[in-house]
PDB file of C-alpha atoms in Angstrom:
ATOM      1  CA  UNK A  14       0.000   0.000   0.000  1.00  0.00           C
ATOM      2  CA  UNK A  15       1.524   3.664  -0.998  1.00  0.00           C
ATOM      3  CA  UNK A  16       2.504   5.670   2.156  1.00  0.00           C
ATOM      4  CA  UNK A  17       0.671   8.413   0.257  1.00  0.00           C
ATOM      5  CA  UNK A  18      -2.779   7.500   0.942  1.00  0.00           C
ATOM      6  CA  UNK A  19      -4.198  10.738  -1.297  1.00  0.00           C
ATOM      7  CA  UNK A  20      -7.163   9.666  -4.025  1.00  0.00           C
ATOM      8  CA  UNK A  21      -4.400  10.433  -6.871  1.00  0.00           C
ATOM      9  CA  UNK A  22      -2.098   8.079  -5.264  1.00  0.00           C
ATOM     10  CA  UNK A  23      -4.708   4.916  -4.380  1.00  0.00           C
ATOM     11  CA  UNK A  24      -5.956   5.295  -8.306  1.00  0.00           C
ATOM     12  CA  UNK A  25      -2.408   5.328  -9.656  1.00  0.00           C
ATOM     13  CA  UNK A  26      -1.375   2.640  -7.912  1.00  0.00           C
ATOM     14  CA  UNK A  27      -4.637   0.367  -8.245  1.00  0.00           C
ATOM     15  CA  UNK A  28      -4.458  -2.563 -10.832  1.00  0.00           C
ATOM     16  CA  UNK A  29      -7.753  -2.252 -11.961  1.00  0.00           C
ATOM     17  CA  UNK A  30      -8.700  -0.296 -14.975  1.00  0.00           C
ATOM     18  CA  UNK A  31      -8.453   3.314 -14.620  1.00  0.00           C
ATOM     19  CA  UNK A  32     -11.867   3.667 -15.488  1.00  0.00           C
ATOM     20  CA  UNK A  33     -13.008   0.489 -12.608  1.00  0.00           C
ATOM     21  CA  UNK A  34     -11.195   2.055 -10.534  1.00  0.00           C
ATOM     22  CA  UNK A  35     -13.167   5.770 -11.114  1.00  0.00           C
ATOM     23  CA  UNK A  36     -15.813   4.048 -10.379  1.00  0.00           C
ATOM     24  CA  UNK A  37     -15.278   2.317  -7.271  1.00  0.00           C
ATOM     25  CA  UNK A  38     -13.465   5.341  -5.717  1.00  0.00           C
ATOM     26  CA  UNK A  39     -16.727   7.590  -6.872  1.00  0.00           C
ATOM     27  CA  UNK A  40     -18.658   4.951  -4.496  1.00  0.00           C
ATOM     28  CA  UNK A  41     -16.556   5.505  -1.490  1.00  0.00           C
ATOM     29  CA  UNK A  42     -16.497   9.383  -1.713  1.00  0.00           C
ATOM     30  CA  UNK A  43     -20.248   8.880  -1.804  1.00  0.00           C
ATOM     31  CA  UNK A  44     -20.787   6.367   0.507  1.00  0.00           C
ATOM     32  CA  UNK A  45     -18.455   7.571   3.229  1.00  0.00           C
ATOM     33  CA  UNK A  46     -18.285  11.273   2.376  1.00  0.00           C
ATOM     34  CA  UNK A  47     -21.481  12.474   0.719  1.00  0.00           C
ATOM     35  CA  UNK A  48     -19.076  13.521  -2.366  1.00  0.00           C
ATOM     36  CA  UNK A  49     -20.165  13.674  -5.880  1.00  0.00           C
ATOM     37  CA  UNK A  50     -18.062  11.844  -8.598  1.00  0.00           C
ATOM     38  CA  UNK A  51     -16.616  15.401  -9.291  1.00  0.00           C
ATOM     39  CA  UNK A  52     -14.409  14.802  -5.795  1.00  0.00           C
ATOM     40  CA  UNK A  53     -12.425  12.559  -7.670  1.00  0.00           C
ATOM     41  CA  UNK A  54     -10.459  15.484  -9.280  1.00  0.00           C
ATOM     42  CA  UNK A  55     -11.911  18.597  -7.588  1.00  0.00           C
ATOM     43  CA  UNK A  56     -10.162  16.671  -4.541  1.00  0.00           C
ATOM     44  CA  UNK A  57      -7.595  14.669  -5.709  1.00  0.00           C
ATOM     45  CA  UNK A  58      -5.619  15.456  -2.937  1.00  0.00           C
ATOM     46  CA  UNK A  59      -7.725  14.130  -0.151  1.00  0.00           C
ATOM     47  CA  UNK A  60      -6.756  11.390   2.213  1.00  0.00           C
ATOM     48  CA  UNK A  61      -9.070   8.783   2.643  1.00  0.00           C
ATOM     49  CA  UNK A  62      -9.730   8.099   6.476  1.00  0.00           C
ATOM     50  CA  UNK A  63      -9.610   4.565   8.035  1.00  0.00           C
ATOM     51  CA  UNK A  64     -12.821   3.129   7.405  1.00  0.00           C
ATOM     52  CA  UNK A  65     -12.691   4.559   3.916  1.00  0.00           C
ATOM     53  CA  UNK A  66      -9.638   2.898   3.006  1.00  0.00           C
ATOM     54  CA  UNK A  67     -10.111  -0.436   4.122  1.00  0.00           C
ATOM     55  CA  UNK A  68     -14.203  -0.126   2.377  1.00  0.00           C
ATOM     56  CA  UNK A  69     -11.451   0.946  -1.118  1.00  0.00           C
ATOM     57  CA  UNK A  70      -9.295  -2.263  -0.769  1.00  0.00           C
ATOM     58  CA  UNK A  71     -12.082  -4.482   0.251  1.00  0.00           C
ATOM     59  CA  UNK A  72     -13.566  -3.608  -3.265  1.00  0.00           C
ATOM     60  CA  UNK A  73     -10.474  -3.108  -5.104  1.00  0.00           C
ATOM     61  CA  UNK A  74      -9.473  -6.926  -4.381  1.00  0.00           C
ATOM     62  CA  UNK A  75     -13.165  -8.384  -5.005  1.00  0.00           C
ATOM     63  CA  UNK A  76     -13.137  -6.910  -8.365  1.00  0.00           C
ATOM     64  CA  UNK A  77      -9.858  -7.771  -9.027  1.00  0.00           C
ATOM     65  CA  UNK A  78     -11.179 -11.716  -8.317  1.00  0.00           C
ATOM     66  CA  UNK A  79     -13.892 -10.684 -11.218  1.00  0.00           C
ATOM     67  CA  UNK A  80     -16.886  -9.864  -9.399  1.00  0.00           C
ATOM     68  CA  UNK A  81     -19.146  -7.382 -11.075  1.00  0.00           C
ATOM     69  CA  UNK A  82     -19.133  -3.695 -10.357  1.00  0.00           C
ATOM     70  CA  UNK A  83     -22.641  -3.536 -10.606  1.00  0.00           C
ATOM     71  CA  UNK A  84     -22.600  -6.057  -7.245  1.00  0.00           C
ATOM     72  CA  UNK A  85     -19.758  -4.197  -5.708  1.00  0.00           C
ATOM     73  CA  UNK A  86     -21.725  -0.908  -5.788  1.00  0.00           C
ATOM     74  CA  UNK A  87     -25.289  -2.071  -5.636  1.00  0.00           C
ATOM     75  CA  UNK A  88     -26.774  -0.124  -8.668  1.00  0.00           C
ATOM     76  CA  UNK A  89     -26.657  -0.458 -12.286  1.00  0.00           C
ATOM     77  CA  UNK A  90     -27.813   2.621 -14.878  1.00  0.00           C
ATOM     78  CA  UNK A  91     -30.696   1.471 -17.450  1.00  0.00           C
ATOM     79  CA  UNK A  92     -32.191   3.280 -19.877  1.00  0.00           C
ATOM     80  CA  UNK A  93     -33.371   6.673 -17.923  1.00  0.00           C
ATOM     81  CA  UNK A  94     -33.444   5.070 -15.249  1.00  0.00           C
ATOM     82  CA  UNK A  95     -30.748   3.696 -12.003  1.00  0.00           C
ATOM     83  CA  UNK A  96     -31.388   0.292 -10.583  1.00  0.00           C
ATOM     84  CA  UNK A  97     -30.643  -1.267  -7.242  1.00  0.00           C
ATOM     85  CA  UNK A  98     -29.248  -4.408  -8.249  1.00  0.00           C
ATOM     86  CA  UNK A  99     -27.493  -7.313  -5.517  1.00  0.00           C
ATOM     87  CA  UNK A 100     -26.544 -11.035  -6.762  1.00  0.00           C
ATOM     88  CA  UNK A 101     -29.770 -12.310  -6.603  1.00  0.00           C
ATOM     89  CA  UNK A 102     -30.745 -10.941 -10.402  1.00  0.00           C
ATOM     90  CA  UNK A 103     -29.232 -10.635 -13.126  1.00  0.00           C
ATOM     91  CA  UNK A 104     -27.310  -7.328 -13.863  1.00  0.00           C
ATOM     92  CA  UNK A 105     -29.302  -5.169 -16.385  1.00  0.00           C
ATOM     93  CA  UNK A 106     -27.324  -4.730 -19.681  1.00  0.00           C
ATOM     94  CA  UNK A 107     -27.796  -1.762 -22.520  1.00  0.00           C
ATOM     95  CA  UNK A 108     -29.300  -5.133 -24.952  1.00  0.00           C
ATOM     96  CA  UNK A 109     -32.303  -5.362 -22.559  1.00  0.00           C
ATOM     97  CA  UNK A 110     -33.038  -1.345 -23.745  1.00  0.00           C
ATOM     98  CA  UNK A 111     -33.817  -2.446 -27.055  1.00  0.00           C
ATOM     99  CA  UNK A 112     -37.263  -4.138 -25.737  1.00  0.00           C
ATOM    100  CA  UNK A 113     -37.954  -1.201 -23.397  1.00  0.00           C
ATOM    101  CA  UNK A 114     -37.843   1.176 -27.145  1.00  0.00           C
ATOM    102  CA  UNK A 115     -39.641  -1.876 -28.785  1.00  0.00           C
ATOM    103  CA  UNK A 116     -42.192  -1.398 -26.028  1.00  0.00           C
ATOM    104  CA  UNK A 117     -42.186   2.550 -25.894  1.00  0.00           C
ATOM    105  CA  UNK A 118     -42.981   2.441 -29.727  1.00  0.00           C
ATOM    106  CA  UNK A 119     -45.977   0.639 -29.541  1.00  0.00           C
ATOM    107  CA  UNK A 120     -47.458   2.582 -26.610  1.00  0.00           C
ATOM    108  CA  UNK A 121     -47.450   5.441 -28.733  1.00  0.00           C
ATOM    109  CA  UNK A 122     -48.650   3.511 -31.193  1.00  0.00           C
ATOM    110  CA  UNK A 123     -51.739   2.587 -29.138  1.00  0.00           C
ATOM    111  CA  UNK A 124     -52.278   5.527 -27.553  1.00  0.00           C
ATOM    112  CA  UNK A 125     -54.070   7.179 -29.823  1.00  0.00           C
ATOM    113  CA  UNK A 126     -56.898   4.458 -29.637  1.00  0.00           C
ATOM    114  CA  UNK A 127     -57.134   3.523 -26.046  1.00  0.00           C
ATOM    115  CA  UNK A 128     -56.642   5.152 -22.854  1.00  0.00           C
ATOM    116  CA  UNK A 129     -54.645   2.687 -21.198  1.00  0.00           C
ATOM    117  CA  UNK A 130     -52.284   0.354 -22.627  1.00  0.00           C
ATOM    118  CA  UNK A 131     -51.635  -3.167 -20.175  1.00  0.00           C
ATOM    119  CA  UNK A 132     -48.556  -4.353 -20.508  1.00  0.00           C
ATOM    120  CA  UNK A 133     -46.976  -7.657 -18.823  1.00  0.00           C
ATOM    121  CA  UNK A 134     -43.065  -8.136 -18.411  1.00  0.00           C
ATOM    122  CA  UNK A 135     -41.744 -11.773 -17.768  1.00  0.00           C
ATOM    123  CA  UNK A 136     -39.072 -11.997 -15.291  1.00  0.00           C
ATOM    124  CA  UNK A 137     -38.466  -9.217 -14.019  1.00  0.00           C
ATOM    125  CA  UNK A 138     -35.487  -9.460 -12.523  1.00  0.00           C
ATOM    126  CA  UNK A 139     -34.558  -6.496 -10.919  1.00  0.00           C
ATOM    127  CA  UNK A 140     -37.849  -4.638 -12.485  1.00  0.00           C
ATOM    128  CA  UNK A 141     -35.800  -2.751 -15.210  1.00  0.00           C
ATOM    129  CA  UNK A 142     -37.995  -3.369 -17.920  1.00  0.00           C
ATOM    130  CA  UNK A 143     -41.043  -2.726 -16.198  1.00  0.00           C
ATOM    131  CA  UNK A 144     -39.472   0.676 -14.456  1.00  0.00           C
ATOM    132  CA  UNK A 145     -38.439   2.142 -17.509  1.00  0.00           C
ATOM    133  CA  UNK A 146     -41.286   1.508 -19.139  1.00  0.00           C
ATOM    134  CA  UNK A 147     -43.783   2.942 -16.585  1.00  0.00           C
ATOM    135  CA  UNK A 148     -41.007   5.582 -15.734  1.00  0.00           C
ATOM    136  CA  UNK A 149     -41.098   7.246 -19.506  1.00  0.00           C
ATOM    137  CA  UNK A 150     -44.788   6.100 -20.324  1.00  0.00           C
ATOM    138  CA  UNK A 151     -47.918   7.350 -18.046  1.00  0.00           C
ATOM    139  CA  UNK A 152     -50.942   5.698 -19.895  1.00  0.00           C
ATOM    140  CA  UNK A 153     -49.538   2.161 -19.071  1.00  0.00           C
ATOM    141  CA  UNK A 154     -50.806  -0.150 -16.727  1.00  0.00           C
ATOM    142  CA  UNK A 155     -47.859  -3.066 -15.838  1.00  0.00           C
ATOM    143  CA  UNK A 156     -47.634  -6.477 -14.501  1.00  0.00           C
ATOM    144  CA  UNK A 157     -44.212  -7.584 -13.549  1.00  0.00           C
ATOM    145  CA  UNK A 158     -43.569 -11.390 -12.671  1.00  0.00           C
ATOM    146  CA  UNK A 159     -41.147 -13.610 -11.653  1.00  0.00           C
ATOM    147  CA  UNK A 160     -40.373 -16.960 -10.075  1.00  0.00           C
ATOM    148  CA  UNK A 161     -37.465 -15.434  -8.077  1.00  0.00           C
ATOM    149  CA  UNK A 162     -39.448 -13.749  -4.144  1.00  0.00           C
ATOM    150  CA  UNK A 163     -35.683 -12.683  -3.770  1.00  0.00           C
ATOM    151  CA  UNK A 164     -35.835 -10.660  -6.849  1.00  0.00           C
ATOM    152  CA  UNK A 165     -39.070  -9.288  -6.633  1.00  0.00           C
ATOM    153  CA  UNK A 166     -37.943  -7.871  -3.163  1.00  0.00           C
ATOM    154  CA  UNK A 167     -35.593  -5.907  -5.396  1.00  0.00           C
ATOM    155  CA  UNK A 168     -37.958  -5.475  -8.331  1.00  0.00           C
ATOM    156  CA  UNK A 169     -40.538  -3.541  -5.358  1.00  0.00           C
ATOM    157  CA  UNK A 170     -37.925  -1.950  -3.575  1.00  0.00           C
ATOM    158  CA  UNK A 171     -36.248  -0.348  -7.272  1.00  0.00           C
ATOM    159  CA  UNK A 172     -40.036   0.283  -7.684  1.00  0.00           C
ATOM    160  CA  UNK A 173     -40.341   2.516  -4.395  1.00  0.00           C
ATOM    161  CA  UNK A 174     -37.220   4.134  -4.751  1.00  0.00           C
ATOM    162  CA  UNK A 175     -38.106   5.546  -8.263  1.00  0.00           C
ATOM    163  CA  UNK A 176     -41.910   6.154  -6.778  1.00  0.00           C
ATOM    164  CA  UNK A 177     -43.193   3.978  -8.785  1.00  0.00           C
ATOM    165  CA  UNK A 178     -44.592   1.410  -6.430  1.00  0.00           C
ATOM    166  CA  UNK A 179     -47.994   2.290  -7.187  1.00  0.00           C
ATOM    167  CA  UNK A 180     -47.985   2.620 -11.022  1.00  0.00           C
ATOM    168  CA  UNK A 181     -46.876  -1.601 -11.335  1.00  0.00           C
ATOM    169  CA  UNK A 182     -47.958  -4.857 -10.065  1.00  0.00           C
ATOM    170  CA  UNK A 183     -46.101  -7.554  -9.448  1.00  0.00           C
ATOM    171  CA  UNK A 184     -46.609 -11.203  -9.106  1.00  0.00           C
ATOM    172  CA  UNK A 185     -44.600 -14.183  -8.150  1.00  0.00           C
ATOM    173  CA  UNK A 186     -44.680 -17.366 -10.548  1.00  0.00           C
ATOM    174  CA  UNK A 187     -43.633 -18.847 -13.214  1.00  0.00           C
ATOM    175  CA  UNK A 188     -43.899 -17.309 -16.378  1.00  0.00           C
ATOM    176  CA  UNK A 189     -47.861 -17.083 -17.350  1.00  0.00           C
ATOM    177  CA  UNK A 190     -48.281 -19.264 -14.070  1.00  0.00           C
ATOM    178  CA  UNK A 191     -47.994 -15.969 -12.075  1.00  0.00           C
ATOM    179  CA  UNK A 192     -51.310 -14.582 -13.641  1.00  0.00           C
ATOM    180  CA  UNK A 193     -55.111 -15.058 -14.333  1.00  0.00           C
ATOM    181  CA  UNK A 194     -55.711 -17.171 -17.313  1.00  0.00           C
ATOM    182  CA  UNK A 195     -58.009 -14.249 -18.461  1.00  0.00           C
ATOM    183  CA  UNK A 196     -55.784 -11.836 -18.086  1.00  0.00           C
ATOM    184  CA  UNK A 197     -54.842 -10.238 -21.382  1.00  0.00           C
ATOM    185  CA  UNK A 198     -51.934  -7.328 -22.344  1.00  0.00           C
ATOM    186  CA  UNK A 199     -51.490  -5.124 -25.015  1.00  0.00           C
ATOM    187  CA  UNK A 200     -47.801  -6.240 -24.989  1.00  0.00           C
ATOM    188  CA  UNK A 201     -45.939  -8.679 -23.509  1.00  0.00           C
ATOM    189  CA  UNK A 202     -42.215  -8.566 -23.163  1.00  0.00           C
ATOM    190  CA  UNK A 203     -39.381 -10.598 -21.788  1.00  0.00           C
ATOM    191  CA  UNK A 204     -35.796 -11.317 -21.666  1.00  0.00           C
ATOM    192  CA  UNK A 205     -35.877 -14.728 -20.445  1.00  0.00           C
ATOM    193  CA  UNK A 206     -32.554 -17.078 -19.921  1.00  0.00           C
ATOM    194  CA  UNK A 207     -31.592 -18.415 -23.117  1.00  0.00           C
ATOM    195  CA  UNK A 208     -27.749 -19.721 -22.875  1.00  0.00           C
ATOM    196  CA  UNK A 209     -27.534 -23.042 -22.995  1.00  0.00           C
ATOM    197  CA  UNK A 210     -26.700 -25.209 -20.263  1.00  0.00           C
ATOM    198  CA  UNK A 211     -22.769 -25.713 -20.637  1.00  0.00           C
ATOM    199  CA  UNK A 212     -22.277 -22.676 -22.371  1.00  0.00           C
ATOM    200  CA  UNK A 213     -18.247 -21.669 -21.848  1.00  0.00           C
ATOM    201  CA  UNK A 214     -19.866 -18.318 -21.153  1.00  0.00           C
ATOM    202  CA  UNK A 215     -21.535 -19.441 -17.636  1.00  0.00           C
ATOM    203  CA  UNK A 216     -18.426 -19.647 -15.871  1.00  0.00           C
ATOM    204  CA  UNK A 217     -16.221 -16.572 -17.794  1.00  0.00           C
ATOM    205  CA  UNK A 218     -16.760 -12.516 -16.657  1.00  0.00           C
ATOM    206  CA  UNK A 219     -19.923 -11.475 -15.250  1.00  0.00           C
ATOM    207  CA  UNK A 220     -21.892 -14.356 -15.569  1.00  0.00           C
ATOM    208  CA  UNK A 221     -19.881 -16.458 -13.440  1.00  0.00           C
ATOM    209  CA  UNK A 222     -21.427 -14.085  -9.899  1.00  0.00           C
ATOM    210  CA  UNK A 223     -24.777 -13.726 -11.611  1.00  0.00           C
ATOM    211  CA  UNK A 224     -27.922 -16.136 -10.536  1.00  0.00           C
ATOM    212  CA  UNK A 225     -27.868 -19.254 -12.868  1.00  0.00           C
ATOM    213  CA  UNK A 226     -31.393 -19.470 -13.180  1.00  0.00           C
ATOM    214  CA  UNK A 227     -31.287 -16.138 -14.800  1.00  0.00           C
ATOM    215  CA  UNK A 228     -28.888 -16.988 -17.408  1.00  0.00           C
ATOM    216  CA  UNK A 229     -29.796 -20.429 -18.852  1.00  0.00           C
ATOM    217  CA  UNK A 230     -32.688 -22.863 -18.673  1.00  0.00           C
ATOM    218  CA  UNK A 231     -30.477 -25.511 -17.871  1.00  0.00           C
ATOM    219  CA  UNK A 232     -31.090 -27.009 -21.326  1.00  0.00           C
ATOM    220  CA  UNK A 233     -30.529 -25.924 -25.395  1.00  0.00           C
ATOM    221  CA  UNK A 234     -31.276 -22.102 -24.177  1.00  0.00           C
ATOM    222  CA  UNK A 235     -34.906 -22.060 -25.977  1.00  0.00           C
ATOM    223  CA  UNK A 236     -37.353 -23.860 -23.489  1.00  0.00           C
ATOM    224  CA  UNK A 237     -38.212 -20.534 -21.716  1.00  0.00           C
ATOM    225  CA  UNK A 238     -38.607 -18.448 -24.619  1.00  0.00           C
ATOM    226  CA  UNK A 239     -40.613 -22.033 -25.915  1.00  0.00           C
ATOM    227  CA  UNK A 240     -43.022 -21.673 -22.967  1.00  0.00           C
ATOM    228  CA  UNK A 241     -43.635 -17.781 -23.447  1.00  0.00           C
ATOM    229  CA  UNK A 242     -43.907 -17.997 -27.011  1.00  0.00           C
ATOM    230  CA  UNK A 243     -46.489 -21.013 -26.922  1.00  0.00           C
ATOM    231  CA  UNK A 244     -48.528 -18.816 -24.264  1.00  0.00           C
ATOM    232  CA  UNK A 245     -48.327 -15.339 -26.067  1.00  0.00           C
ATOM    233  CA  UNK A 246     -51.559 -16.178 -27.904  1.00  0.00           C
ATOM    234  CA  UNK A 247     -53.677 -16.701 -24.890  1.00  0.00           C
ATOM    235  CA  UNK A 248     -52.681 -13.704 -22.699  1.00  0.00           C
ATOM    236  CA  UNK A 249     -52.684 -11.332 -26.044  1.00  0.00           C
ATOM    237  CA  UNK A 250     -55.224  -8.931 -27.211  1.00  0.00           C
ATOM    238  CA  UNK A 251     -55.759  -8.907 -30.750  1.00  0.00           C
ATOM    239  CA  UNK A 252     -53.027  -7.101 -32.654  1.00  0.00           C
ATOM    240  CA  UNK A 253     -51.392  -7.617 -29.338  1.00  0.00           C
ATOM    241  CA  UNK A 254     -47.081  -7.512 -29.672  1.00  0.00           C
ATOM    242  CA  UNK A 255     -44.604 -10.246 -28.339  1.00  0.00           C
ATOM    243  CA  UNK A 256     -41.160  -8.944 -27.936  1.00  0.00           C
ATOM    244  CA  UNK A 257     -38.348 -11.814 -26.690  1.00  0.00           C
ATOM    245  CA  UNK A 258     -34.509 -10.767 -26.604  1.00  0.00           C
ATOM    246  CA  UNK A 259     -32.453 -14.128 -27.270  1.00  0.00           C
ATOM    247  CA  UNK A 260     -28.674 -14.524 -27.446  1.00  0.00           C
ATOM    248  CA  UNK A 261     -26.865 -13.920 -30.978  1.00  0.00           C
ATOM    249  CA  UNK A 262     -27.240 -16.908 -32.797  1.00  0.00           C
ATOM    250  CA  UNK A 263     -30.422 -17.884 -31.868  1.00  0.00           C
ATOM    251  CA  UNK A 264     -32.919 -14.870 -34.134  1.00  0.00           C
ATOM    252  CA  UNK A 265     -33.961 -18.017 -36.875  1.00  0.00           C
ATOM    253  CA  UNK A 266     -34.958 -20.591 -34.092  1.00  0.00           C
ATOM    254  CA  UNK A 267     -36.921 -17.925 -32.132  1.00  0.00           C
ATOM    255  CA  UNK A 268     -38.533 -16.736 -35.679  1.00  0.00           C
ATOM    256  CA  UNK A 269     -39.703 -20.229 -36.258  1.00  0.00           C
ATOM    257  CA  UNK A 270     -40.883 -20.892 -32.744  1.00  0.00           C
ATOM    258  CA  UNK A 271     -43.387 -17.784 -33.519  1.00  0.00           C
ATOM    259  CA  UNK A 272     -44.006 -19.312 -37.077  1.00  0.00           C
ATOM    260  CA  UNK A 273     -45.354 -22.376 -35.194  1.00  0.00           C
ATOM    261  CA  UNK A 274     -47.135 -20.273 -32.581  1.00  0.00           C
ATOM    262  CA  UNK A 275     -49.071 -19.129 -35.494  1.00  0.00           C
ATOM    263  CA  UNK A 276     -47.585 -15.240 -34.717  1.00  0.00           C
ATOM    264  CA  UNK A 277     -47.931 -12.587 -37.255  1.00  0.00           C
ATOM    265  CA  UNK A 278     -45.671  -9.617 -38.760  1.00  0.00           C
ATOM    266  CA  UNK A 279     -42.709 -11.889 -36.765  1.00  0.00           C
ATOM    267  CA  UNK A 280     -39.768  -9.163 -36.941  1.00  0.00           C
ATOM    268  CA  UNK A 281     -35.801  -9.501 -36.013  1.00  0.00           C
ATOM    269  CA  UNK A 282     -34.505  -6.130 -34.348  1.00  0.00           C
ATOM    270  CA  UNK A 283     -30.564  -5.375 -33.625  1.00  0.00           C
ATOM    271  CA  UNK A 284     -29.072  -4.218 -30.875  1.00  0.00           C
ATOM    272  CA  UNK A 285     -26.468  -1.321 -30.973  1.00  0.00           C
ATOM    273  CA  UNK A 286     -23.634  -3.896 -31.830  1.00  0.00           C
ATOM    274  CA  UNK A 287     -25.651  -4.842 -35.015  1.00  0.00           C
ATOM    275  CA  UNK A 288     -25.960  -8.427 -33.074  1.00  0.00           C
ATOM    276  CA  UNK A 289     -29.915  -9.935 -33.731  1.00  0.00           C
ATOM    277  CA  UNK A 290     -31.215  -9.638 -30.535  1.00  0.00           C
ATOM    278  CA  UNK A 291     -34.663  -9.436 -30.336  1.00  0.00           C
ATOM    279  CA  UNK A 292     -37.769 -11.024 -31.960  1.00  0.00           C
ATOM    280  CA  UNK A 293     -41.275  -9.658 -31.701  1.00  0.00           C
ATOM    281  CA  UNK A 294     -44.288 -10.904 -33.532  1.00  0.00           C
ATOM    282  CA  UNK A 295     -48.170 -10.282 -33.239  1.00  0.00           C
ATOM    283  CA  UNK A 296     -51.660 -12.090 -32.472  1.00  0.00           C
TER     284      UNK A 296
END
């Protein structure tokens, strides 16, 4: 450790990435000191105090062993939005905004011909789907499930935090199990685990501290979007969209799963890497 214990000396001499390590250091100042990021350089100069330092090494080392920021710092930006996030969801990524503009679109596509538009997200996760939709959108009524309690604690408690808790409903279960039978939504949208079970990618970066059962249905990586695509139909009002994000290679199987589910105007949409990543069809 430097004998120079200044916030320009514990940066310079941290392994991590100088950016990581921005980040981290913007947490303590924060945390400890009620600083904004700005502290970083406005006070370069300051020592950290005891508590402080050993909070900066503590999280210097676990992200050095690979865990994710995200965890290390408990929130996670999304869309417009900031998240509480903890291990037991998965950590929101900038893909996942692509459905919340796929969903935006079509509530101002509707809302010129109803007054309300219901709209149903399928795990949840952390709620940043539903949040950012409901936080952008005010003529939306959403449903927000998952299988997860854990998660929905966070789901509520992101919910709450934005003051949003009374604007979205959520329900524990699995996939369509978690509501009526007669319910019916204007949209439906989910980003459901879809890496296959083995996948190298499980146990590399990230994914490795993220909640398996978030990540891959323990099988080829298409029985989840299988099960929501099968039960679109019957929880869709007519005209009704399905958006599903999938992993890269998997846009032609997801297309033909909504071929089979007898889906309409079936669509592939990129993400911002020009990757397929999402596949929406209609009732």
């Amino acid at each position: 450790m430097p004998s120079d214990l200044s916030l320009r000396s514990l940066l310079g001499s941290s392994s991590l990435p100088p950016n990581e390590a921005r980040i981290l250091m913007a947490h303590i100042l924060e945390k400890h000191y009620a600083l904004p990021r700005s502290a970083l350089l406005s006070r370069d100069d300051m020592a950290l105090e005891v508590q402080a330092l050993a909070h900066w090494k503590e999280l210097e080392s676990k992200r050095l062993d690979g865990e994710p920021i995200a965890y290390l710092i408990g929130k996670r930006g999304f869309h417009n939005i900031e998240l509480q996030v903890a291990p037991d969801v998965l950590i929101p990524r900038a893909e996942t905004e692509l459905l919340v503009d796929i969903g935006l679109k079509e509530i101002a596509r509707l809302t010129d011909n109803q007054k309300m538009v219901k709209v149903l997200d399928l795990g949840t996760g952390s709620g940043a789907i539903a949040l950012a939709l409901t936080h952008e959108a005010s003529n939306i009524s959403v449903t927000a499930t998952d299988q997860s309690l854990d998660a929905l604690a966070i789901a509520r408690s992101n919910a709450h935090y934005l003051e949003l808790e009374n604007r979205v409903c959520f329900a524990q279960g699995n996939w369509y199990e978690a509501i009526s039978k007669n319910d019916v939504f204007d949209i439906i949208l989910s980003n459901p685990p879809y890496i296959a079970n083995h996948d190298p990618h499980l146990t590399q970066g990230d994914l490795r501290f993220e909640p398996l059962s978030a990540l891959t249905d323990h099988s080829t990586g298409l029985t989840c979007l299988e099960t929501i695509i099968f039960g679109a139909k019957a929880h869709l009002n007519t005209e009704g969209l399905l958006a599903v994000e999938h992993g890269f290679d998997q846009s032609e199987a997801v297309v033909e799963l909504m071929r089979t589910a007898q889906l309409k105007d079936i669509q592939i949409h990129l993400d911002l890497a020009g990757h397929n990543r999402v596949v929406s069809g209609r009732k």
